[in-house]
Amino acid sequence: MNRKTLVLPAVVGLLAPVLAACGGSDDGGDAIVVGTTDQFIASADNPAPLDPAIGYEAGVWNVLRQTVQTLTHIPRGGGEPVPEAAESCAFTDTENESYRCTLRDGLTFADGTPVTPEDVKYSIQRVIDIKDESGPVGLLANIDTIETKGENQVVFHLSTPDATFPYKLATPPAGIVQKHKYPAKSAREGFQVDGSGPYTMKPEVEGDQVVKVVFTRNPKYKGDLKVSNEKVELDLFPDAAAMGKALDEKKIDMMTRTMSPEQAQQMLVKPKEGQKLTEMPGLAISYLAFNTEDPAVKDKAVRQAMAQVIDRGSIASKVYGSTAEPLYSLIPSGITSHTNSFYNKYGEPSVETAAGILDKAGISTPVKFTLHYTTDHYGPATKTEFEALAKQLNATELFEVDVEGTPWAKYRPAQKKGEYAVYGMGWFPDFPDADNYTAPFLDENNFLNSPYKSAAAQDTLIPQSRREADRSAATPAFEKLQDIVANDVPILPVWQGKQYVASLDGLTGVEWAVNSSADLQLWELGRGES
């Protein structure tokens, strides 16, 4: 709990899966079938959920990563990005403001059309131009201009130094798409995704919802990834119970997002015959967020009092068992620069101290508000978690809290519009760096569309942290950012998750198929014996 920071070499070690590679390859037979509880639904608010310029959810990115190729990618086991669609990439100046990539020779889209530097420029510029309010544009907002040179080079000129830029080029928003399939100024509606990645894809749709995605190996793929199978089906299930039943009946070979804590705990204690459970490092976090302009929580004393009384350890152990651990910072353990800022400020839960905080600020009690959560996005235990949180808060008699759950398709638009005073969210990192746990929440155009602003964060600390190519050298800036969050509490971290994947015996590559950032890497899967 009191560990202050982790240096980069330790992080690299943590990112490596706990098992050795099994090897094996697909024999060209039936498709490997992977289950997920992710849902892809087209709606009036989001008619293009799988467009790289729009989609900004872990499940969406898990589809895009199989199909849309990026210039760089995070290698097996973690570490710094390496070239993927590119042959080479590097900063060309000492200030980390100019980044040049040279494309691989013979690179083509799946339909055989050559991939050019102009395609790279077009693809990334459209994300910036579309600037979807809930999309991933913030990852690319630091780009000033994009320059193409000759037949195979593209140069990114950044408005400010950014040592994390190679990581950002490894994310799906930086994926390369075709002009005639993706409009420059508007989204590509529907569910089809096309690119130059390791697979082509075909969605099976019922009504406005995807029920299955079939990934077929792209024979024209040229990149850094080794593809170990010919076909993978991603089957979408309404809940973890249905997905688990499909595994028991051998209708799927593996289940990923999102197993329930009970399923993981049961398999840890007594694995079923013919199945195995693989534990992997996890960097996903769960947190409460606040509309800091809502009258109920506008005064930071209310938010501080909540931070003072919530018992994270109880939530983690009683709701999630061994699959989660309490979190006392916006930056999780396992990431360089993590520090337990909330624990350092508030210590153990104390109703007396929280009452003093509210009394000093002149806040009348009980403080009344509703805790909002999404019913179908983060797993089946979310409802139990929020009922437990409400019970903790109400037991203090300082708060009077109701709980309300809403499906994600309605929840996210309402949250962005500021309709919720207090609401629960999860975060699966875009890339494993402390910047990705701070800038998306504290910088301009933040992910939550939060009205909270910190001049010190935006104007000084975030820019300062991005100048450091040695990421451990950015620790002082990140420690200050974490302390700001603990003091102002625009976000209240609750727990950090572990990752488990259940699979049938004979499926290889499972230990590499999901990385610490919860990225699904289907190309690692094969059939054979470990």
Coordinates of C-alpha atoms in Angstrom, one line a residue:
M1 CA 0.0 0.0 0.0
N2 CA 2.8 2.4 0.8
R3 CA 5.0 1.6 -2.2
K4 CA 5.7 5.0 -3.7
T5 CA 6.8 4.5 -7.3
L6 CA 7.9 1.8 -9.7
V7 CA 10.7 2.3 -12.2
L8 CA 10.4 1.3 -15.8
P9 CA 12.3 -2.0 -15.7
A10 CA 9.9 -3.2 -13.0
V11 CA 6.9 -2.2 -15.1
V12 CA 8.2 -4.1 -18.1
G13 CA 8.5 -7.2 -15.9
L14 CA 5.0 -6.8 -14.7
L15 CA 3.6 -6.5 -18.2
A16 CA 5.0 -9.8 -19.2
P17 CA 2.5 -12.6 -18.8
V18 CA 3.0 -15.1 -16.0
L19 CA 3.3 -18.1 -18.2
A20 CA 5.7 -19.0 -20.9
A21 CA 4.6 -19.2 -24.5
C22 CA 3.1 -22.5 -25.4
G23 CA 3.6 -22.3 -29.1
G24 CA 1.5 -24.3 -31.5
S25 CA -0.4 -23.2 -34.6
D26 CA -3.8 -23.5 -36.1
D27 CA -4.3 -26.5 -38.4
G28 CA -6.6 -24.7 -40.7
G29 CA -9.7 -26.4 -39.4
D30 CA -12.7 -24.8 -37.7
A31 CA -12.5 -21.2 -36.5
I32 CA -11.4 -20.5 -33.0
V33 CA -14.4 -19.0 -31.2
V34 CA -13.9 -16.4 -28.5
G35 CA -16.7 -15.1 -26.3
T36 CA -17.2 -11.6 -25.0
T37 CA -19.9 -9.6 -23.2
D38 CA -19.0 -6.4 -25.1
Q39 CA -21.9 -5.0 -27.0
F40 CA -21.8 -3.0 -30.3
I41 CA -25.1 -1.2 -30.8
A42 CA -25.8 1.5 -33.4
S43 CA -28.1 4.3 -32.1
A44 CA -29.1 7.8 -32.9
D45 CA -26.4 9.0 -30.5
N46 CA -23.8 6.7 -31.9
P47 CA -24.5 5.5 -35.5
A48 CA -20.9 4.6 -36.2
P49 CA -19.6 2.7 -33.1
L50 CA -16.7 1.0 -35.0
D51 CA -15.3 4.0 -36.8
P52 CA -11.7 4.6 -35.5
A53 CA -12.5 8.3 -35.3
I54 CA -15.5 7.6 -33.1
G55 CA -15.1 4.4 -31.0
Y56 CA -13.3 5.0 -27.7
E57 CA -14.1 1.8 -25.7
A58 CA -12.0 -1.2 -25.0
G59 CA -14.5 -3.6 -26.7
V60 CA -14.6 -1.4 -29.9
W61 CA -10.8 -1.2 -29.9
N62 CA -10.6 -5.0 -29.7
V63 CA -12.3 -5.2 -33.0
L64 CA -10.3 -2.4 -34.6
R65 CA -6.9 -3.8 -33.5
Q66 CA -7.5 -7.0 -35.5
T67 CA -8.4 -5.2 -38.7
V68 CA -6.9 -1.6 -38.9
Q69 CA -3.1 -1.4 -38.9
T70 CA -1.1 1.2 -37.0
L71 CA 2.4 2.5 -37.6
T72 CA 3.6 1.2 -34.3
H73 CA 2.4 -1.4 -31.8
I74 CA 3.2 -2.5 -28.2
P75 CA 5.3 -5.6 -28.5
R76 CA 4.5 -8.9 -26.8
G77 CA 5.0 -8.5 -23.0
G78 CA 5.0 -4.7 -23.1
G79 CA 7.7 -2.2 -23.4
E80 CA 8.2 0.7 -25.8
P81 CA 6.4 0.7 -29.1
V82 CA 8.0 -0.9 -32.1
P83 CA 7.2 -0.5 -35.9
E84 CA 4.2 -2.3 -37.3
A85 CA 3.0 -0.8 -40.6
A86 CA 6.1 1.2 -40.5
E87 CA 9.6 -0.1 -41.2
S88 CA 11.1 2.4 -38.8
C89 CA 9.9 5.3 -36.7
A90 CA 11.9 7.8 -34.6
F91 CA 12.0 11.4 -33.2
T92 CA 14.2 13.5 -35.4
D93 CA 14.8 16.3 -32.9
T94 CA 15.9 16.5 -29.3
E95 CA 12.7 18.2 -28.2
N96 CA 10.4 15.3 -29.1
E97 CA 8.4 17.5 -31.4
S98 CA 9.0 15.9 -34.8
Y99 CA 8.4 12.2 -35.4
R100 CA 9.2 10.4 -38.7
C101 CA 8.0 7.0 -39.9
T102 CA 9.0 5.1 -43.0
L103 CA 6.4 2.6 -44.3
R104 CA 7.2 -1.0 -45.1
D105 CA 7.7 -1.8 -48.8
G106 CA 4.7 -3.4 -50.5
L107 CA 2.2 -2.5 -47.9
T108 CA -1.4 -2.8 -49.1
F109 CA -4.9 -2.7 -47.8
A110 CA -6.8 -6.0 -47.7
D111 CA -8.3 -5.3 -51.2
G112 CA -4.8 -5.0 -52.7
T113 CA -4.8 -1.1 -52.9
P114 CA -1.3 0.2 -51.9
V115 CA -1.0 2.0 -48.6
T116 CA 0.7 5.3 -49.1
P117 CA 1.9 8.1 -46.8
E118 CA -1.0 10.1 -48.0
D119 CA -3.3 7.4 -46.6
V120 CA -1.7 7.7 -43.2
K121 CA -2.1 11.5 -43.3
Y122 CA -5.7 11.2 -44.4
S123 CA -6.6 8.7 -41.7
I124 CA -5.2 10.6 -38.8
Q125 CA -6.3 14.0 -40.0
R126 CA -9.9 12.8 -40.3
V127 CA -9.9 11.9 -36.6
I128 CA -8.7 15.4 -35.8
D129 CA -11.2 17.0 -38.2
I130 CA -14.2 14.9 -37.1
K131 CA -13.4 15.7 -33.5
D132 CA -16.1 13.5 -32.0
E133 CA -17.0 14.8 -28.6
S134 CA -16.8 11.3 -27.0
G135 CA -14.2 10.0 -29.4
P136 CA -10.4 9.5 -29.1
V137 CA -9.4 12.8 -30.7
G138 CA -7.6 13.9 -27.5
L139 CA -4.9 11.3 -28.2
L140 CA -4.0 13.1 -31.5
A141 CA -4.8 16.7 -30.5
N142 CA -1.1 17.5 -30.1
I143 CA -0.4 17.1 -33.8
D144 CA 0.2 20.4 -35.5
T145 CA 0.8 19.3 -39.1
I146 CA 1.3 16.0 -40.9
E147 CA 3.9 16.0 -43.8
T148 CA 4.4 13.3 -46.4
K149 CA 7.8 12.9 -48.0
G150 CA 8.4 10.8 -51.1
E151 CA 6.8 7.4 -51.6
N152 CA 7.2 6.0 -48.1
Q153 CA 7.7 8.7 -45.4
V154 CA 5.3 10.6 -43.1
V155 CA 6.4 13.2 -40.6
F156 CA 4.3 14.4 -37.6
H157 CA 5.1 17.9 -36.4
L158 CA 3.8 18.3 -32.8
S159 CA 2.6 21.5 -31.3
T160 CA 4.4 20.7 -28.0
P161 CA 6.9 18.0 -27.0
D162 CA 5.4 14.6 -26.4
A163 CA 7.5 11.6 -25.6
T164 CA 4.4 9.4 -25.4
F165 CA 3.5 10.0 -29.1
P166 CA 4.9 6.6 -30.3
Y167 CA 2.4 5.0 -27.9
K168 CA -0.4 7.1 -29.3
L169 CA 0.4 6.0 -32.9
A170 CA -0.1 2.4 -31.7
T171 CA -3.7 3.1 -30.8
P172 CA -6.7 2.4 -33.2
P173 CA -7.5 6.1 -33.8
A174 CA -4.1 6.2 -35.6
G175 CA -5.1 3.3 -37.7
I176 CA -4.8 3.5 -41.5
V177 CA -8.0 3.6 -43.5
Q178 CA -9.0 4.1 -47.1
K179 CA -10.4 7.4 -48.4
H180 CA -13.2 5.9 -50.5
K181 CA -14.5 3.9 -47.5
Y182 CA -14.1 6.5 -44.7
P183 CA -15.4 10.0 -45.3
A184 CA -13.0 12.9 -44.5
K185 CA -15.4 14.9 -42.4
S186 CA -18.0 12.4 -41.2
A187 CA -18.1 9.0 -39.6
R188 CA -18.5 5.7 -41.5
E189 CA -21.9 4.5 -40.2
G190 CA -22.6 0.9 -39.6
F191 CA -20.3 -1.9 -38.3
Q192 CA -18.0 -2.8 -41.2
V193 CA -14.3 -2.2 -40.6
D194 CA -11.6 -2.3 -43.4
G195 CA -7.9 -1.8 -43.2
S196 CA -4.5 -3.4 -43.8
G197 CA -4.3 -5.3 -40.4
P198 CA -3.9 -9.1 -39.8
Y199 CA -7.5 -9.9 -40.4
T200 CA -10.5 -8.9 -42.5
M201 CA -13.8 -8.8 -40.7
K202 CA -17.4 -9.5 -41.3
P203 CA -20.0 -8.5 -38.7
E204 CA -23.2 -10.5 -38.3
V205 CA -26.0 -8.0 -37.3
E206 CA -29.5 -8.4 -35.9
G207 CA -31.4 -5.2 -35.9
D208 CA -29.1 -2.5 -34.7
Q209 CA -26.8 -4.8 -32.8
V210 CA -23.8 -7.0 -33.7
V211 CA -24.1 -10.6 -32.5
K212 CA -20.9 -12.0 -34.0
V213 CA -17.8 -10.8 -35.8
V214 CA -15.9 -13.2 -38.1
F215 CA -12.2 -12.5 -38.5
T216 CA -10.4 -14.1 -41.4
R217 CA -6.7 -14.0 -41.9
N218 CA -5.7 -11.3 -44.3
P219 CA -3.3 -12.9 -46.9
K220 CA -2.0 -9.4 -48.0
Y221 CA -1.0 -8.4 -44.4
K222 CA 2.6 -7.2 -44.1
G223 CA 3.6 -6.2 -40.6
D224 CA 5.3 -7.1 -37.4
L225 CA 2.7 -9.5 -36.1
K226 CA 2.8 -13.3 -36.5
V227 CA -0.7 -14.7 -37.2
S228 CA -1.1 -18.2 -35.7
N229 CA -4.6 -19.0 -37.1
E230 CA -6.8 -18.7 -40.2
K231 CA -10.1 -17.6 -38.7
V232 CA -11.5 -16.4 -35.3
E233 CA -15.1 -15.8 -34.4
L234 CA -15.9 -13.2 -31.7
D235 CA -19.3 -14.2 -30.3
L236 CA -21.2 -11.6 -28.2
F237 CA -23.1 -12.7 -25.2
P238 CA -25.6 -10.8 -23.1
D239 CA -23.9 -11.6 -19.8
A240 CA -21.1 -13.6 -18.2
A241 CA -23.4 -16.5 -17.2
A242 CA -24.4 -17.1 -20.9
M243 CA -20.8 -16.9 -21.9
G244 CA -19.7 -19.4 -19.2
K245 CA -22.4 -21.8 -20.3
A246 CA -21.1 -21.6 -23.9
L247 CA -17.6 -22.5 -22.7
D248 CA -18.9 -25.4 -20.6
E249 CA -20.8 -26.7 -23.7
K250 CA -17.6 -26.2 -25.8
K251 CA -19.4 -23.8 -28.1
I252 CA -16.6 -21.3 -27.6
D253 CA -12.9 -21.9 -27.0
M254 CA -12.2 -19.0 -24.8
M255 CA -14.0 -16.4 -22.8
T256 CA -12.5 -13.0 -22.1
R257 CA -14.4 -9.7 -21.2
T258 CA -16.0 -9.9 -18.9
M259 CA -15.9 -12.9 -16.6
S260 CA -17.7 -12.5 -13.3
P261 CA -15.7 -12.5 -10.1
E262 CA -17.6 -15.7 -9.1
Q263 CA -16.6 -17.5 -12.3
A264 CA -12.9 -16.6 -11.8
Q265 CA -13.0 -17.5 -8.1
Q266 CA -14.7 -20.8 -8.8
M267 CA -12.1 -21.8 -11.5
L268 CA -9.3 -20.7 -9.2
V269 CA -10.5 -23.0 -6.4
K270 CA -11.7 -25.9 -8.6
P271 CA -11.0 -25.8 -12.3
K272 CA -13.4 -27.7 -14.5
E273 CA -12.1 -30.6 -16.4
G274 CA -10.9 -29.7 -19.9
Q275 CA -10.7 -26.0 -19.0
K276 CA -7.9 -23.7 -17.7
L277 CA -7.8 -20.3 -16.1
T278 CA -5.0 -17.9 -17.1
E279 CA -4.3 -14.9 -14.8
M280 CA -2.7 -11.9 -16.4
P281 CA -1.5 -8.6 -15.1
G282 CA -4.2 -6.0 -15.2
L283 CA -4.1 -2.2 -15.5
A284 CA -7.9 -1.5 -15.6
I285 CA -9.3 0.8 -12.9
S286 CA -12.7 1.6 -11.6
Y287 CA -13.6 5.0 -10.2
L288 CA -16.4 7.4 -9.2
A289 CA -16.5 10.7 -11.2
F290 CA -18.3 13.9 -10.4
N291 CA -20.0 16.7 -12.3
T292 CA -18.3 19.3 -10.3
E293 CA -20.9 21.9 -11.3
D294 CA -23.8 19.9 -9.9
P295 CA -25.1 21.6 -6.7
A296 CA -24.9 18.3 -4.7
V297 CA -21.1 17.9 -5.1
K298 CA -19.9 21.3 -6.3
D299 CA -18.2 21.9 -3.0
K300 CA -15.0 19.8 -3.0
A301 CA -15.6 19.2 0.8
V302 CA -18.4 16.8 -0.2
R303 CA -16.1 14.9 -2.5
Q304 CA -13.4 14.9 0.1
A305 CA -15.8 13.5 2.7
M306 CA -16.7 10.7 0.3
A307 CA -13.0 9.9 -0.2
Q308 CA -12.6 9.9 3.6
V309 CA -15.3 7.3 4.3
I310 CA -15.4 4.9 1.4
D311 CA -13.8 1.6 2.3
R312 CA -12.1 0.5 -0.9
G313 CA -10.7 -2.7 0.7
S314 CA -14.1 -3.8 1.7
I315 CA -15.5 -3.2 -1.8
A316 CA -12.6 -5.0 -3.5
S317 CA -12.7 -8.1 -1.2
K318 CA -16.4 -8.5 -0.7
V319 CA -17.6 -7.8 -4.2
Y320 CA -14.7 -8.9 -6.3
G321 CA -12.7 -11.3 -4.1
S322 CA -9.3 -12.1 -5.6
T323 CA -10.0 -10.3 -8.9
A324 CA -9.5 -6.8 -7.6
E325 CA -7.5 -4.8 -5.1
P326 CA -8.1 -1.3 -3.6
L327 CA -6.8 1.7 -5.5
Y328 CA -5.6 4.9 -3.9
S329 CA -4.6 6.8 -7.0
L330 CA -5.7 7.6 -10.5
I331 CA -2.5 5.9 -11.7
P332 CA -2.6 2.2 -10.8
S333 CA 0.2 0.1 -9.3
G334 CA 2.3 -1.4 -12.0
I335 CA 2.7 1.9 -13.8
T336 CA 5.8 4.1 -13.4
S337 CA 5.1 7.0 -11.0
H338 CA 2.3 5.4 -9.1
T339 CA 1.8 6.8 -5.6
N340 CA -0.9 6.2 -3.1
S341 CA -2.0 9.9 -2.9
F342 CA -5.5 9.2 -1.6
Y343 CA -4.3 7.0 1.2
N344 CA -1.5 9.5 2.1
K345 CA -4.1 12.3 2.4
Y346 CA -7.1 10.4 4.0
G347 CA -5.7 7.3 5.6
E348 CA -8.2 4.7 6.9
P349 CA -11.9 5.4 6.5
S350 CA -13.2 7.8 9.3
V351 CA -16.7 9.1 9.7
E352 CA -15.6 11.5 12.4
T353 CA -13.0 13.1 10.1
A354 CA -15.4 13.3 7.2
A355 CA -18.0 15.0 9.5
G356 CA -15.3 17.5 10.3
I357 CA -14.6 18.2 6.7
L358 CA -18.2 18.9 6.0
D359 CA -18.8 20.9 9.1
K360 CA -15.8 23.2 8.4
A361 CA -17.1 23.9 4.9
G362 CA -20.6 24.6 6.2
I363 CA -22.3 21.7 4.4
S364 CA -25.6 20.6 5.7
T365 CA -26.0 16.9 6.2
P366 CA -27.2 14.5 5.0
V367 CA -25.9 15.3 1.5
K368 CA -28.4 13.8 -1.0
F369 CA -27.5 12.5 -4.4
T370 CA -27.9 9.4 -6.7
L371 CA -25.0 7.1 -7.5
H372 CA -25.3 6.2 -11.2
Y373 CA -23.8 3.1 -12.8
T374 CA -24.1 1.3 -16.1
T375 CA -25.9 -2.1 -16.0
D376 CA -24.2 -3.8 -19.0
H377 CA -20.7 -2.5 -19.6
Y378 CA -18.3 -3.4 -16.9
G379 CA -19.5 -6.8 -15.7
P380 CA -22.2 -8.3 -13.6
A381 CA -20.8 -7.3 -10.3
T382 CA -21.2 -3.5 -10.9
K383 CA -24.7 -3.5 -9.4
T384 CA -23.5 -5.2 -6.2
E385 CA -20.6 -2.8 -6.0
F386 CA -22.8 0.3 -6.2
E387 CA -25.2 -1.0 -3.7
A388 CA -22.3 -1.6 -1.4
L389 CA -21.0 1.9 -1.9
A390 CA -24.4 3.4 -1.2
K391 CA -24.7 1.3 2.0
Q392 CA -21.3 2.5 3.2
L393 CA -22.2 6.2 2.5
N394 CA -25.6 5.9 4.1
A395 CA -24.3 4.2 7.2
T396 CA -22.3 7.3 8.0
E397 CA -25.6 9.4 8.2
L398 CA -23.6 12.1 6.5
F399 CA -25.1 11.1 3.1
E400 CA -28.4 10.0 1.8
V401 CA -27.7 8.1 -1.4
D402 CA -29.9 6.3 -3.9
V403 CA -28.6 4.0 -6.6
E404 CA -29.7 3.9 -10.3
G405 CA -28.5 1.7 -13.1
T406 CA -28.8 2.5 -16.8
P407 CA -27.8 0.6 -20.0
W408 CA -24.6 1.9 -21.5
A409 CA -26.2 3.1 -24.7
K410 CA -28.1 5.6 -22.7
Y411 CA -25.7 6.0 -19.8
R412 CA -22.7 7.3 -21.7
P413 CA -24.6 10.1 -23.6
A414 CA -26.3 11.2 -20.3
Q415 CA -23.0 11.2 -18.5
K416 CA -21.4 13.4 -21.1
K417 CA -24.3 15.8 -21.0
G418 CA -23.7 16.3 -17.3
E419 CA -27.0 14.7 -16.2
Y420 CA -25.3 12.7 -13.3
A421 CA -23.8 14.3 -10.2
V422 CA -21.9 11.1 -9.3
Y423 CA -21.4 8.2 -11.6
G424 CA -19.2 5.1 -11.9
M425 CA -16.8 4.5 -14.8
G426 CA -14.0 2.2 -15.7
W427 CA -10.8 2.8 -17.6
F428 CA -8.8 0.5 -19.7
P429 CA -5.6 2.3 -20.7
D430 CA -5.0 3.3 -24.3
F431 CA -1.3 2.6 -23.6
P432 CA 0.6 1.6 -20.4
D433 CA 2.0 5.0 -19.3
A434 CA 1.1 7.4 -16.5
D435 CA 0.1 10.0 -19.0
N436 CA -2.8 7.9 -20.1
Y437 CA -4.2 7.9 -16.6
T438 CA -3.9 11.7 -16.1
A439 CA -4.2 13.6 -19.4
P440 CA -7.5 12.0 -20.5
F441 CA -9.1 13.2 -17.3
L442 CA -7.4 16.5 -16.5
D443 CA -6.4 18.0 -19.9
E444 CA -8.6 20.0 -22.3
N445 CA -11.2 17.9 -24.1
N446 CA -11.2 15.4 -21.3
F447 CA -12.8 12.0 -21.8
L448 CA -15.5 12.6 -19.3
N449 CA -16.5 16.0 -20.6
S450 CA -16.0 17.1 -17.0
P451 CA -16.2 20.8 -16.1
Y452 CA -13.4 20.4 -13.6
K453 CA -10.3 22.4 -14.5
S454 CA -6.8 22.5 -13.0
A455 CA -4.5 25.2 -14.4
A456 CA -1.5 23.6 -12.8
A457 CA -2.3 20.3 -14.5
Q458 CA -3.1 21.6 -17.9
D459 CA -0.6 24.4 -18.2
T460 CA 2.4 23.0 -16.4
L461 CA 2.4 19.4 -15.2
I462 CA 1.1 17.5 -18.2
P463 CA 3.3 19.4 -20.7
Q464 CA 6.3 19.0 -18.3
S465 CA 5.7 15.2 -18.0
R466 CA 5.6 14.8 -21.8
R467 CA 9.0 16.3 -22.3
E468 CA 10.7 13.3 -20.6
A469 CA 11.8 10.6 -22.9
D470 CA 12.9 8.6 -19.8
R471 CA 9.4 8.1 -18.4
S472 CA 10.7 7.5 -14.8
A473 CA 12.1 11.1 -15.0
A474 CA 8.5 12.4 -15.3
T475 CA 7.7 11.0 -11.8
P476 CA 7.8 14.3 -9.9
A477 CA 5.2 15.8 -12.3
F478 CA 3.0 12.7 -12.0
E479 CA 3.2 12.7 -8.2
K480 CA 2.0 16.3 -8.2
L481 CA -0.9 15.4 -10.5
Q482 CA -1.9 12.6 -8.3
D483 CA -1.8 14.8 -5.3
I484 CA -4.0 17.4 -7.1
V485 CA -6.6 14.7 -7.8
A486 CA -6.5 13.5 -4.2
N487 CA -7.1 17.1 -2.9
D488 CA -9.7 18.2 -5.4
V489 CA -11.4 14.8 -5.9
P490 CA -12.8 15.3 -9.4
I491 CA -12.4 11.5 -9.6
L492 CA -12.3 9.0 -6.8
P493 CA -10.5 5.8 -7.6
V494 CA -12.0 2.7 -6.1
W495 CA -10.3 -0.5 -7.3
Q496 CA -7.8 -2.0 -9.7
G497 CA -8.7 -5.2 -11.5
K498 CA -6.8 -8.4 -12.3
Q499 CA -7.4 -10.1 -15.6
Y500 CA -8.5 -13.7 -16.1
V501 CA -9.2 -15.6 -19.3
A502 CA -10.8 -19.1 -19.3
S503 CA -10.2 -21.4 -22.2
L504 CA -10.5 -25.0 -23.3
D505 CA -7.5 -27.3 -23.2
G506 CA -5.7 -27.4 -26.6
L507 CA -6.0 -23.7 -27.3
T508 CA -2.5 -22.2 -27.4
G509 CA -1.3 -18.6 -27.1
V510 CA -3.9 -17.8 -24.5
E511 CA -1.3 -16.2 -22.2
W512 CA -0.5 -13.6 -24.9
A513 CA -4.0 -13.1 -26.3
V514 CA -4.9 -10.3 -23.8
N515 CA -2.3 -7.9 -22.7
S516 CA -2.1 -5.8 -19.5
S517 CA -4.1 -3.0 -21.1
A518 CA -7.0 -5.5 -21.9
D519 CA -6.2 -5.4 -25.6
L520 CA -7.4 -8.5 -27.4
Q521 CA -4.7 -10.0 -29.7
L522 CA -6.5 -12.8 -31.6
W523 CA -3.5 -13.5 -33.8
E524 CA -1.8 -15.1 -30.9
L525 CA -4.3 -18.0 -30.6
G526 CA -3.7 -21.4 -32.2
R527 CA -4.6 -25.0 -31.7
G528 CA -2.3 -27.7 -30.4
E529 CA -0.9 -28.9 -27.2
S530 CA 1.1 -26.7 -24.8

